[in-house]
PDB file of C-alpha atoms and ligand atoms in Angstrom:
ATOM      1  CA  MET A1320      -7.065  15.602   7.425  1.00 89.00           C
ATOM      2  CA  SER A1321      -4.604  13.395   9.739  1.00 96.00           C
ATOM      3  CA  LEU A1322      -3.355   9.940   8.297  1.00 98.00           C
ATOM      4  CA  LEU A1323      -2.491   6.900  10.214  1.00 98.00           C
ATOM      5  CA  VAL A1324      -0.451   4.904   8.321  1.00 98.00           C
ATOM      6  CA  VAL A1325       1.031   1.160   9.942  1.00 98.00           C
ATOM      7  CA  GLY A1326       3.031  -1.872   7.841  1.00 97.00           C
ATOM      8  CA  SER A1327       6.174  -3.087   7.680  1.00 97.00           C
ATOM      9  CA  VAL A1328       9.392  -1.251   7.085  1.00 98.00           C
ATOM     10  CA  ALA A1329      11.777  -3.495   6.109  1.00 97.00           C
ATOM     11  CA  PHE A1330      14.752  -4.348   4.137  1.00 98.00           C
ATOM     12  CA  ASP A1331      14.280  -5.688   0.623  1.00 98.00           C
ATOM     13  CA  ALA A1332      16.253  -7.762  -1.383  1.00 98.00           C
ATOM     14  CA  ILE A1333      15.119  -7.460  -5.190  1.00 97.00           C
ATOM     15  CA  GLU A1334      15.767  -9.199  -8.078  1.00 96.00           C
ATOM     16  CA  THR A1335      14.270  -8.410 -11.507  1.00 95.00           C
ATOM     17  CA  PRO A1336      15.445  -9.015 -14.921  1.00 92.00           C
ATOM     18  CA  PHE A1337      16.829  -5.586 -15.146  1.00 89.00           C
ATOM     19  CA  GLY A1338      19.454  -6.031 -11.981  1.00 91.00           C
ATOM     20  CA  SER A1339      18.753  -6.902  -8.374  1.00 94.00           C
ATOM     21  CA  THR A1340      19.587  -5.049  -5.367  1.00 94.00           C
ATOM     22  CA  ASP A1341      21.047  -5.880  -2.076  1.00 92.00           C
ATOM     23  CA  LYS A1342      19.049  -5.072   1.537  1.00 95.00           C
ATOM     24  CA  ILE A1343      17.669  -1.625   0.609  1.00 97.00           C
ATOM     25  CA  VAL A1344      14.897   0.168   2.202  1.00 97.00           C
ATOM     26  CA  GLY A1345      11.523  -1.106   2.052  1.00 98.00           C
ATOM     27  CA  GLY A1346       8.509  -1.975   3.379  1.00 98.00           C
ATOM     28  CA  ALA A1347       4.407  -1.443   3.046  1.00 97.00           C
ATOM     29  CA  ALA A1348       4.423   1.474   5.399  1.00 98.00           C
ATOM     30  CA  THR A1349       7.533   3.203   3.942  1.00 98.00           C
ATOM     31  CA  TYR A1350       6.027   2.901   0.609  1.00 98.00           C
ATOM     32  CA  ILE A1351       2.756   4.288   1.850  1.00 98.00           C
ATOM     33  CA  SER A1352       4.017   7.423   3.918  1.00 98.00           C
ATOM     34  CA  LEU A1353       6.423   8.692   1.607  1.00 98.00           C
ATOM     35  CA  CYS A1354       3.576   8.582  -1.224  1.00 98.00           C
ATOM     36  CA  ALA A1355       1.104  10.276   1.295  1.00 98.00           C
ATOM     37  CA  SER A1356       3.172  12.519   2.216  1.00 98.00           C
ATOM     38  CA  TYR A1357       3.265  14.467  -1.275  1.00 98.00           C
ATOM     39  CA  PHE A1358      -0.945  14.390  -0.553  1.00 98.00           C
ATOM     40  CA  THR A1359      -1.383  15.101   2.798  1.00 97.00           C
ATOM     41  CA  LYS A1360       1.223  17.046   5.785  1.00 95.00           C
ATOM     42  CA  ASP A1361      -0.100  14.810   8.488  1.00 96.00           C
ATOM     43  CA  VAL A1362       0.969  11.122   7.945  1.00 98.00           C
ATOM     44  CA  GLN A1363       1.617   9.371  11.031  1.00 98.00           C
ATOM     45  CA  LEU A1364       3.795   6.302  10.710  1.00 98.00           C
ATOM     46  CA  VAL A1365       3.180   3.324  12.908  1.00 98.00           C
ATOM     47  CA  GLY A1366       6.032   0.614  12.782  1.00 98.00           C
ATOM     48  CA  VAL A1367       9.086  -0.880  14.293  1.00 98.00           C
ATOM     49  CA  VAL A1368      12.607  -1.793  13.372  1.00 98.00           C
ATOM     50  CA  GLY A1369      15.521  -3.152  14.376  1.00 98.00           C
ATOM     51  CA  ASP A1370      19.008  -0.945  15.679  1.00 97.00           C
ATOM     52  CA  ASP A1371      20.521  -2.169  12.114  1.00 98.00           C
ATOM     53  CA  PHE A1372      17.949   0.236  10.203  1.00 98.00           C
ATOM     54  CA  PRO A1373      19.938   3.542   8.560  1.00 96.00           C
ATOM     55  CA  LEU A1374      19.609   6.613  10.420  1.00 95.00           C
ATOM     56  CA  ALA A1375      19.613   8.405   7.531  1.00 94.00           C
ATOM     57  CA  ASP A1376      16.423   6.499   5.814  1.00 95.00           C
ATOM     58  CA  ILE A1377      14.792   7.781   9.339  1.00 96.00           C
ATOM     59  CA  GLU A1378      15.699  11.442   8.108  1.00 95.00           C
ATOM     60  CA  HIS A1379      14.333  10.591   4.859  1.00 94.00           C
ATOM     61  CA  PHE A1380      10.728  10.125   7.010  1.00 97.00           C
ATOM     62  CA  LYS A1381      11.462  13.530   8.811  1.00 97.00           C
ATOM     63  CA  SER A1382      12.356  15.565   5.732  1.00 96.00           C
ATOM     64  CA  ARG A1383       9.189  14.760   3.893  1.00 97.00           C
ATOM     65  CA  GLY A1384       7.410  15.513   7.402  1.00 97.00           C
ATOM     66  CA  ILE A1385       6.030  12.386   8.068  1.00 98.00           C
ATOM     67  CA  ASP A1386       5.397  11.807  12.196  1.00 98.00           C
ATOM     68  CA  ILE A1387       7.806   9.247  13.392  1.00 98.00           C
ATOM     69  CA  GLU A1388       7.215   8.967  16.799  1.00 98.00           C
ATOM     70  CA  GLY A1389       5.167   5.677  16.590  1.00 98.00           C
ATOM     71  CA  LEU A1390       7.708   4.011  14.696  1.00 98.00           C
ATOM     72  CA  GLN A1391      10.129   1.887  17.536  1.00 98.00           C
ATOM     73  CA  ILE A1392      13.432   0.865  17.009  1.00 98.00           C
ATOM     74  CA  LYS A1393      14.470  -2.176  18.833  1.00 98.00           C
ATOM     75  CA  GLN A1394      17.455  -2.280  20.513  1.00 97.00           C
ATOM     76  CA  GLY A1395      19.770  -5.643  19.579  1.00 97.00           C
ATOM     77  CA  GLU A1396      16.651  -6.787  16.730  1.00 98.00           C
ATOM     78  CA  LYS A1397      16.584  -6.988  13.261  1.00 98.00           C
ATOM     79  CA  SER A1398      14.289  -5.302  10.800  1.00 98.00           C
ATOM     80  CA  PHE A1399      11.889  -6.937   8.922  1.00 98.00           C
ATOM     81  CA  PHE A1400      13.430  -9.018   5.796  1.00 98.00           C
ATOM     82  CA  TRP A1401      12.050  -9.650   2.378  1.00 97.00           C
ATOM     83  CA  HIS A1402      13.463 -11.302  -0.533  1.00 97.00           C
ATOM     84  CA  GLY A1403      11.588 -11.587  -4.012  1.00 96.00           C
ATOM     85  CA  ARG A1404      12.142 -12.248  -7.009  1.00 97.00           C
ATOM     86  CA  TYR A1405      10.239 -11.086 -10.267  1.00 95.00           C
ATOM     87  CA  HIS A1406       9.127 -13.192 -13.269  1.00 93.00           C
ATOM     88  CA  ASN A1407      10.183 -12.035 -16.321  1.00 90.00           C
ATOM     89  CA  ASP A1408       7.342 -10.307 -17.484  1.00 86.00           C
ATOM     90  CA  MET A1409       7.368  -8.257 -14.319  1.00 85.00           C
ATOM     91  CA  ASN A1410       4.224  -8.813 -12.957  1.00 80.00           C
ATOM     92  CA  GLY A1411       4.531 -11.847 -11.204  1.00 86.00           C
ATOM     93  CA  ARG A1412       6.731 -12.448  -8.446  1.00 90.00           C
ATOM     94  CA  ASP A1413       7.805 -15.088  -5.913  1.00 93.00           C
ATOM     95  CA  THR A1414       8.935 -14.447  -2.301  1.00 94.00           C
ATOM     96  CA  LEU A1415      12.260 -16.140  -1.443  1.00 97.00           C
ATOM     97  CA  VAL A1416      13.102 -15.095   1.986  1.00 97.00           C
ATOM     98  CA  THR A1417      10.283 -14.018   5.069  1.00 95.00           C
ATOM     99  CA  GLU A1418      12.236 -12.990   7.985  1.00 97.00           C
ATOM    100  CA  LEU A1419       9.876 -11.797  10.281  1.00 95.00           C
ATOM    101  CA  ASN A1420      12.467 -10.386  13.023  1.00 97.00           C
ATOM    102  CA  VAL A1421      10.924  -7.663  14.437  1.00 97.00           C
ATOM    103  CA  LEU A1422       7.449  -8.093  13.475  1.00 95.00           C
ATOM    104  CA  ALA A1423       7.174 -11.482  15.266  1.00 93.00           C
ATOM    105  CA  ASP A1424       6.278 -10.079  18.269  1.00 93.00           C
ATOM    106  CA  PHE A1425       5.298  -6.281  17.263  1.00 97.00           C
ATOM    107  CA  ASP A1426       3.142  -4.748  19.869  1.00 97.00           C
ATOM    108  CA  PRO A1427       2.297  -1.655  17.820  1.00 98.00           C
ATOM    109  CA  ILE A1428       2.011   1.649  20.147  1.00 97.00           C
ATOM    110  CA  ILE A1429       0.155   4.232  19.209  1.00 98.00           C
ATOM    111  CA  PRO A1430       0.933   7.622  20.583  1.00 98.00           C
ATOM    112  CA  GLU A1431      -2.018   9.607  21.719  1.00 98.00           C
ATOM    113  CA  SER A1432      -1.681  12.236  19.484  1.00 97.00           C
ATOM    114  CA  TYR A1433      -2.422   9.629  16.723  1.00 98.00           C
ATOM    115  CA  LYS A1434      -5.329   8.145  18.383  1.00 98.00           C
ATOM    116  CA  ASN A1435      -8.504  10.435  16.465  1.00 98.00           C
ATOM    117  CA  ALA A1436      -6.523  10.144  13.156  1.00 98.00           C
ATOM    118  CA  ASP A1437      -9.161  10.331  10.825  1.00 98.00           C
ATOM    119  CA  TYR A1438      -8.316   8.004   8.037  1.00 98.00           C
ATOM    120  CA  VAL A1439      -6.121   5.128   9.066  1.00 98.00           C
ATOM    121  CA  MET A1440      -4.278   2.923   6.453  1.00 98.00           C
ATOM    122  CA  LEU A1441      -3.405  -0.369   7.501  1.00 98.00           C
ATOM    123  CA  GLY A1442      -0.451  -1.666   5.095  1.00 98.00           C
ATOM    124  CA  ASN A1443       0.846  -5.059   4.621  1.00 94.00           C
ATOM    125  CA  LEU A1444       1.681  -6.642   8.179  1.00 93.00           C
ATOM    126  CA  THR A1445       0.086  -9.357  10.369  1.00 93.00           C
ATOM    127  CA  PRO A1446      -3.595  -9.040  10.143  1.00 97.00           C
ATOM    128  CA  LYS A1447      -3.784  -9.575  13.501  1.00 96.00           C
ATOM    129  CA  ILE A1448      -1.321  -6.281  14.695  1.00 96.00           C
ATOM    130  CA  GLN A1449      -3.761  -4.876  11.794  1.00 98.00           C
ATOM    131  CA  GLN A1450      -6.924  -5.326  14.051  1.00 98.00           C
ATOM    132  CA  THR A1451      -4.821  -4.319  17.175  1.00 98.00           C
ATOM    133  CA  VAL A1452      -4.432  -0.556  15.756  1.00 98.00           C
ATOM    134  CA  LEU A1453      -7.972   0.194  15.059  1.00 98.00           C
ATOM    135  CA  GLU A1454      -8.541  -1.549  18.564  1.00 98.00           C
ATOM    136  CA  ARG A1455      -5.951   1.342  20.113  1.00 98.00           C
ATOM    137  CA  LEU A1456      -7.562   3.896  18.697  1.00 98.00           C
ATOM    138  CA  ASN A1457      -9.820   6.781  20.149  1.00 98.00           C
ATOM    139  CA  LYS A1458     -12.957   6.219  17.781  1.00 97.00           C
ATOM    140  CA  ARG A1459     -14.024   5.110  14.365  1.00 97.00           C
ATOM    141  CA  PRO A1460     -11.554   6.454  11.350  1.00 98.00           C
ATOM    142  CA  LYS A1461     -13.527   8.287   8.570  1.00 98.00           C
ATOM    143  CA  LEU A1462     -11.938   5.749   6.629  1.00 98.00           C
ATOM    144  CA  VAL A1463      -9.822   2.685   6.906  1.00 98.00           C
ATOM    145  CA  VAL A1464      -8.120   1.007   3.821  1.00 98.00           C
ATOM    146  CA  MET A1465      -6.292  -2.502   4.242  1.00 98.00           C
ATOM    147  CA  ASP A1466      -3.678  -3.815   1.851  1.00 98.00           C
ATOM    148  CA  THR A1467      -2.415  -7.273   2.933  1.00 96.00           C
ATOM    149  CA  MET A1468      -1.088 -10.566   0.356  1.00 94.00           C
ATOM    150  CA  ASN A1469      -1.122 -14.128   0.007  1.00 93.00           C
ATOM    151  CA  PHE A1470       1.515 -15.034   2.680  1.00 92.00           C
ATOM    152  CA  TRP A1471      -1.216 -13.699   5.444  1.00 95.00           C
ATOM    153  CA  MET A1472      -3.982 -15.919   3.552  1.00 97.00           C
ATOM    154  CA  ASP A1473      -1.846 -19.087   3.501  1.00 97.00           C
ATOM    155  CA  ILE A1474      -0.773 -18.485   7.624  1.00 96.00           C
ATOM    156  CA  ALA A1475      -3.339 -16.485   9.272  1.00 97.00           C
ATOM    157  CA  LEU A1476      -6.420 -16.844   6.888  1.00 98.00           C
ATOM    158  CA  ASP A1477      -8.522 -16.963  10.056  1.00 98.00           C
ATOM    159  CA  ASP A1478      -7.708 -13.391  11.479  1.00 98.00           C
ATOM    160  CA  LEU A1479      -7.317 -11.782   8.258  1.00 98.00           C
ATOM    161  CA  LYS A1480     -10.911 -12.462   7.965  1.00 98.00           C
ATOM    162  CA  GLN A1481     -11.806 -10.570  11.521  1.00 98.00           C
ATOM    163  CA  THR A1482      -9.628  -7.912  10.304  1.00 98.00           C
ATOM    164  CA  LEU A1483     -11.901  -7.884   6.759  1.00 98.00           C
ATOM    165  CA  LYS A1484     -14.702  -7.221   9.021  1.00 98.00           C
ATOM    166  CA  MET A1485     -13.639  -3.926  10.258  1.00 98.00           C
ATOM    167  CA  VAL A1486     -12.060  -1.837   7.170  1.00 98.00           C
ATOM    168  CA  ASP A1487     -14.018  -0.329   4.579  1.00 98.00           C
ATOM    169  CA  VAL A1488     -11.355  -0.402   1.581  1.00 98.00           C
ATOM    170  CA  LEU A1489      -9.276  -3.388   0.778  1.00 98.00           C
ATOM    171  CA  THR A1490      -6.889  -3.469  -1.677  1.00 98.00           C
ATOM    172  CA  ILE A1491      -5.672  -6.386  -2.830  1.00 97.00           C
ATOM    173  CA  ASN A1492      -3.943  -8.017  -6.667  1.00 95.00           C
ATOM    174  CA  ASP A1493      -5.913 -10.628  -8.845  1.00 96.00           C
ATOM    175  CA  GLU A1494      -4.227 -13.368  -7.625  1.00 95.00           C
ATOM    176  CA  GLU A1495      -5.025 -12.476  -3.961  1.00 97.00           C
ATOM    177  CA  ALA A1496      -8.484 -11.870  -4.949  1.00 98.00           C
ATOM    178  CA  ARG A1497      -8.824 -15.487  -6.588  1.00 98.00           C
ATOM    179  CA  GLN A1498      -6.934 -16.838  -3.845  1.00 98.00           C
ATOM    180  CA  LEU A1499      -9.225 -15.057  -0.935  1.00 98.00           C
ATOM    181  CA  SER A1500     -12.591 -15.913  -3.103  1.00 98.00           C
ATOM    182  CA  GLY A1501     -11.769 -18.985  -4.595  1.00 98.00           C
ATOM    183  CA  GLU A1502     -13.527 -17.305  -7.858  1.00 98.00           C
ATOM    184  CA  HIS A1503     -11.636 -16.775 -11.205  1.00 98.00           C
ATOM    185  CA  SER A1504     -14.066 -14.188 -12.555  1.00 98.00           C
ATOM    186  CA  LEU A1505     -13.023 -11.001 -10.504  1.00 98.00           C
ATOM    187  CA  LEU A1506     -16.580  -9.643 -10.832  1.00 97.00           C
ATOM    188  CA  LYS A1507     -17.383 -12.984  -8.622  1.00 97.00           C
ATOM    189  CA  ALA A1508     -14.480 -12.699  -6.654  1.00 98.00           C
ATOM    190  CA  ALA A1509     -15.386  -9.111  -5.972  1.00 98.00           C
ATOM    191  CA  ARG A1510     -18.985 -10.111  -4.945  1.00 98.00           C
ATOM    192  CA  VAL A1511     -17.388 -12.282  -2.784  1.00 98.00           C
ATOM    193  CA  ILE A1512     -14.728 -10.488  -0.971  1.00 98.00           C
ATOM    194  CA  ARG A1513     -17.051  -7.616   0.058  1.00 98.00           C
ATOM    195  CA  ALA A1514     -19.323  -9.975   1.815  1.00 98.00           C
ATOM    196  CA  MET A1515     -16.364 -10.253   3.677  1.00 98.00           C
ATOM    197  CA  GLY A1516     -17.106  -6.698   5.069  1.00 98.00           C
ATOM    198  CA  PRO A1517     -15.157  -3.998   3.147  1.00 98.00           C
ATOM    199  CA  GLN A1518     -17.695  -1.832   0.957  1.00 98.00           C
ATOM    200  CA  TYR A1519     -15.073  -0.921  -1.408  1.00 98.00           C
ATOM    201  CA  LEU A1520     -12.687  -3.491  -2.908  1.00 98.00           C
ATOM    202  CA  ILE A1521      -9.843  -2.495  -5.239  1.00 98.00           C
ATOM    203  CA  ILE A1522      -8.152  -5.280  -7.544  1.00 98.00           C
ATOM    204  CA  LYS A1523      -4.802  -4.420  -8.328  1.00 97.00           C
ATOM    205  CA  LYS A1524      -3.905  -5.639 -11.748  1.00 95.00           C
ATOM    206  CA  GLY A1525      -0.419  -4.691 -12.496  1.00 91.00           C
ATOM    207  CA  GLU A1526       0.716  -2.922 -15.185  1.00 91.00           C
ATOM    208  CA  HIS A1527      -2.915  -3.501 -16.284  1.00 94.00           C
ATOM    209  CA  GLY A1528      -4.626  -1.117 -14.229  1.00 96.00           C
ATOM    210  CA  ALA A1529      -6.776  -1.191 -11.156  1.00 98.00           C
ATOM    211  CA  LEU A1530     -10.097  -2.160 -10.693  1.00 98.00           C
ATOM    212  CA  LEU A1531     -12.816  -0.527  -8.007  1.00 98.00           C
ATOM    213  CA  PHE A1532     -15.684  -1.953  -6.812  1.00 98.00           C
ATOM    214  CA  HIS A1533     -18.360  -0.654  -4.723  1.00 98.00           C
ATOM    215  CA  GLY A1534     -22.281  -1.535  -5.173  1.00 95.00           C
ATOM    216  CA  GLU A1535     -23.179  -1.548  -8.489  1.00 94.00           C
ATOM    217  CA  ASN A1536     -20.763   0.616  -9.390  1.00 97.00           C
ATOM    218  CA  LEU A1537     -17.695  -0.232 -11.318  1.00 98.00           C
ATOM    219  CA  PHE A1538     -14.388   1.570 -12.666  1.00 98.00           C
ATOM    220  CA  PHE A1539     -11.100   1.078 -14.617  1.00 97.00           C
ATOM    221  CA  ALA A1540      -7.947   2.742 -14.184  1.00 97.00           C
ATOM    222  CA  PRO A1541      -5.449   2.128 -16.864  1.00 96.00           C
ATOM    223  CA  GLY A1542      -1.783   1.051 -16.888  1.00 95.00           C
ATOM    224  CA  LEU A1543       0.223   3.855 -17.829  1.00 96.00           C
ATOM    225  CA  LEU A1544       2.767   2.605 -20.759  1.00 95.00           C
ATOM    226  CA  LEU A1545       5.979   3.300 -19.462  1.00 96.00           C
ATOM    227  CA  GLU A1546       9.522   3.617 -21.494  1.00 95.00           C
ATOM    228  CA  GLN A1547      10.889   1.864 -18.181  1.00 92.00           C
ATOM    229  CA  VAL A1548       9.722  -0.631 -15.203  1.00 93.00           C
ATOM    230  CA  THR A1549      12.695  -1.321 -13.350  1.00 94.00           C
ATOM    231  CA  ASP A1550      11.315  -2.647 -10.028  1.00 95.00           C
ATOM    232  CA  PRO A1551       7.491  -3.080  -9.015  1.00 95.00           C
ATOM    233  CA  THR A1552       8.275  -3.563  -5.325  1.00 96.00           C
ATOM    234  CA  GLY A1553       6.242  -1.089  -3.580  1.00 97.00           C
ATOM    235  CA  ALA A1554       3.998  -0.354  -6.388  1.00 97.00           C
ATOM    236  CA  GLY A1555       0.549  -1.354  -4.364  1.00 97.00           C
ATOM    237  CA  ASP A1556       1.524   0.086  -1.405  1.00 98.00           C
ATOM    238  CA  THR A1557       2.672   3.362  -3.229  1.00 98.00           C
ATOM    239  CA  PHE A1558      -0.881   3.353  -4.618  1.00 98.00           C
ATOM    240  CA  ALA A1559      -2.270   2.736  -1.614  1.00 98.00           C
ATOM    241  CA  GLY A1560      -0.821   6.079  -0.331  1.00 98.00           C
ATOM    242  CA  GLY A1561      -1.856   8.006  -3.541  1.00 98.00           C
ATOM    243  CA  PHE A1562      -5.281   6.395  -2.952  1.00 98.00           C
ATOM    244  CA  ILE A1563      -5.828   7.063   0.961  1.00 98.00           C
ATOM    245  CA  GLY A1564      -3.347   9.993   0.493  1.00 98.00           C
ATOM    246  CA  HIS A1565      -5.874  11.663  -2.076  1.00 98.00           C
ATOM    247  CA  LEU A1566      -9.426  11.169   0.351  1.00 98.00           C
ATOM    248  CA  ALA A1567      -7.298  12.740   3.160  1.00 98.00           C
ATOM    249  CA  LYS A1568      -6.201  15.622   1.404  1.00 98.00           C
ATOM    250  CA  THR A1569      -9.795  16.015   0.034  1.00 98.00           C
ATOM    251  CA  GLY A1570     -12.024  14.841   2.498  1.00 98.00           C
ATOM    252  CA  ASP A1571     -14.716  13.473  -0.003  1.00 98.00           C
ATOM    253  CA  LEU A1572     -15.605  10.101  -0.168  1.00 98.00           C
ATOM    254  CA  SER A1573     -18.151  10.411  -2.691  1.00 98.00           C
ATOM    255  CA  PHE A1574     -17.217   7.467  -5.533  1.00 97.00           C
ATOM    256  CA  GLU A1575     -16.480   9.830  -7.838  1.00 97.00           C
ATOM    257  CA  ASN A1576     -13.457  11.051  -6.239  1.00 98.00           C
ATOM    258  CA  MET A1577     -12.708   7.492  -5.152  1.00 98.00           C
ATOM    259  CA  LYS A1578     -12.559   7.199  -8.583  1.00 98.00           C
ATOM    260  CA  ARG A1579      -9.615  10.091  -8.772  1.00 98.00           C
ATOM    261  CA  ALA A1580      -8.373   8.884  -6.039  1.00 98.00           C
ATOM    262  CA  VAL A1581      -7.699   5.332  -7.800  1.00 98.00           C
ATOM    263  CA  ILE A1582      -5.714   7.312 -10.468  1.00 98.00           C
ATOM    264  CA  TYR A1583      -3.884   9.329  -8.103  1.00 98.00           C
ATOM    265  CA  GLY A1584      -2.924   6.456  -6.903  1.00 98.00           C
ATOM    266  CA  SER A1585      -2.014   4.576 -10.330  1.00 98.00           C
ATOM    267  CA  ALA A1586       0.348   7.440 -11.145  1.00 98.00           C
ATOM    268  CA  MET A1587       2.237   7.275  -7.745  1.00 98.00           C
ATOM    269  CA  ALA A1588       2.483   3.778  -8.180  1.00 98.00           C
ATOM    270  CA  SER A1589       4.029   4.403 -11.832  1.00 97.00           C
ATOM    271  CA  PHE A1590       6.882   6.078 -10.348  1.00 98.00           C
ATOM    272  CA  CYS A1591       7.664   3.939  -7.749  1.00 97.00           C
ATOM    273  CA  VAL A1592       8.536   0.977 -10.577  1.00 96.00           C
ATOM    274  CA  GLU A1593      10.584   3.515 -12.944  1.00 96.00           C
ATOM    275  CA  LYS A1594      13.765   2.742 -10.371  1.00 95.00           C
ATOM    276  CA  PHE A1595      14.529   0.751  -7.861  1.00 94.00           C
ATOM    277  CA  GLY A1596      13.240   0.769  -4.074  1.00 95.00           C
ATOM    278  CA  THR A1597      11.853   3.667  -2.890  1.00 96.00           C
ATOM    279  CA  GLU A1598      14.460   6.432  -5.053  1.00 95.00           C
ATOM    280  CA  ASN A1599      11.972   7.872  -7.295  1.00 96.00           C
ATOM    281  CA  LEU A1600       9.310   8.770  -4.510  1.00 97.00           C
ATOM    282  CA  LEU A1601      11.991  11.372  -2.748  1.00 94.00           C
ATOM    283  CA  ASN A1602      12.126  14.018  -5.058  1.00 92.00           C
ATOM    284  CA  LEU A1603       8.567  14.481  -6.771  1.00 97.00           C
ATOM    285  CA  ASN A1604       6.632  17.793  -6.669  1.00 97.00           C
ATOM    286  CA  GLN A1605       2.718  18.165  -7.552  1.00 97.00           C
ATOM    287  CA  ASP A1606       4.105  19.575 -11.123  1.00 98.00           C
ATOM    288  CA  ILE A1607       5.008  16.369 -12.011  1.00 98.00           C
ATOM    289  CA  ILE A1608       2.571  14.295 -10.447  1.00 98.00           C
ATOM    290  CA  MET A1609      -0.324  16.538 -11.887  1.00 98.00           C
ATOM    291  CA  ALA A1610       1.621  15.576 -15.247  1.00 98.00           C
ATOM    292  CA  ARG A1611       1.544  12.413 -15.006  1.00 98.00           C
ATOM    293  CA  VAL A1612      -2.498  12.247 -13.747  1.00 97.00           C
ATOM    294  CA  GLN A1613      -3.134  14.053 -17.183  1.00 97.00           C
ATOM    295  CA  GLU A1614      -1.546  11.203 -18.730  1.00 97.00           C
ATOM    296  CA  PHE A1615      -3.839   9.063 -17.549  1.00 96.00           C
ATOM    297  CA  SER A1616      -6.892  11.179 -18.335  1.00 94.00           C
ATOM    298  CA  LYS A1617      -5.872  11.249 -21.710  1.00 95.00           C
ATOM    299  CA  LEU A1618      -5.198   7.491 -22.202  1.00 94.00           C
ATOM    300  CA  SER A1619      -8.592   6.530 -21.490  1.00 89.00           C
ATOM    301  CA  HIS A1620     -10.740   9.575 -22.752  1.00 90.00           C
ATOM    302  CA  PHE A1621     -12.923   9.633 -25.237  1.00 91.00           C
ATOM    303  CA  GLN A1622     -16.511  10.569 -26.378  1.00 93.00           C
ATOM    304  CA  ILE A1623     -18.680   8.620 -27.684  1.00 92.00           C
TER     305      ILE A1623
HETATM  306  P1  AMP B2067       4.120  -4.498  -2.995  1.00 66.78           P
HETATM  307  O1  AMP B2067       5.460  -4.334  -4.079  1.00 66.78           O
HETATM  308  O2  AMP B2067       3.343  -3.379  -2.621  1.00 66.78           O
HETATM  309  O3  AMP B2067       3.511  -5.616  -2.712  1.00 66.78           O
HETATM  310  O4  AMP B2067       4.745  -4.775  -1.353  1.00 66.78           O
HETATM  311  C1  AMP B2067       6.531  -5.048  -1.359  1.00 66.78           C
HETATM  312  C2  AMP B2067       6.563  -4.448  -0.301  1.00 66.78           C
HETATM  313  O5  AMP B2067       5.973  -5.053   1.067  1.00 66.78           O
HETATM  314  C3  AMP B2067       8.151  -4.595   0.445  1.00 66.78           C
HETATM  315  O6  AMP B2067       9.029  -3.488   0.230  1.00 66.78           O
HETATM  316  C4  AMP B2067       8.164  -6.324   1.109  1.00 66.78           C
HETATM  317  O7  AMP B2067       9.127  -5.633   2.228  1.00 66.78           O
HETATM  318  C5  AMP B2067       6.994  -5.837   2.055  1.00 66.78           C
HETATM  319  N1  AMP B2067       6.271  -7.240   2.237  1.00 66.78           N
HETATM  320  C6  AMP B2067       6.832  -8.385   1.588  1.00 66.78           C
HETATM  321  N2  AMP B2067       6.181  -9.012   2.156  1.00 66.78           N
HETATM  322  C7  AMP B2067       5.919  -8.814   3.792  1.00 66.78           C
HETATM  323  C8  AMP B2067       4.980  -9.358   4.611  1.00 66.78           C
HETATM  324  N3  AMP B2067       4.898 -10.858   4.403  1.00 66.78           N
HETATM  325  N4  AMP B2067       4.478  -8.298   5.877  1.00 66.78           N
HETATM  326  C9  AMP B2067       4.675  -7.275   5.621  1.00 66.78           C
HETATM  327  N5  AMP B2067       5.357  -6.327   4.731  1.00 66.78           N
HETATM  328  C10 AMP B2067       5.427  -7.468   3.240  1.00 66.78           C
END
């Protein structure tokens, strides 16, 4: 089933305890769509870049079968740029620079062929633009998943709350859940946030896994222990791409299947963090992905 993805398509400069990169290609929609392309062949990308964005990376999207009709290329303008530095534990990070550039006045154009999308992934982006994308569709999608971050809570909280009313699933990290809800307990935070709109809430806890909340149901996916974590950038987006990708592939929105989707998201994120940028998301296959999903199953399986 078709999956519309919107979000930043960006240049990132990343500093981790293991090294740093100059401007490499990143952005929420980049990670989400590359990841989701392993689950469904009908990924439709909406985003904007400047004329500084490498054609080779646009070719990467195409080679993964991603529809880029909705990716605008603005002549004479610069792509979104983000510079982040990770703390020594690699879980926390500081944003050093955010240059919105083409994102500042981004008017998302939704091609006709995208307007009946069954699944929509609102990747990290100005909340108002996330909302505009939903308003420009022909019909209410089967499922809308939204990701956001503290940056937008700081500068666009009212818009963010408006957008939250229109989505089914919100994915944020634990620190952001506490900021958004004003509650320290994640259980209380989840209650407060779900009252803002989304029926489902996923709280990502970095290397410590992810929690899925819905009604009285709660599910915890562990984080996989990895030999090497090189760069956590994009882990959250890759998680989201695997989560919604699995749901779009199966068309099953039961809680049991949502649990599986959380594991697929976690497995894909575990590949992402092993290398800098999107490198590890370019050459996966079903066997490699399934082997990793099995590792998750083994890690937390036990009999009472
Ligand atoms: P993640 O590590 O999954 O939280 O996402 C990292 C990606 O988010 C990077 O590739 C950045 O380009 C992108 N990003 C950082 N800040 C923003 C922002 N304010 N709006 C949209 N995308 C952002």
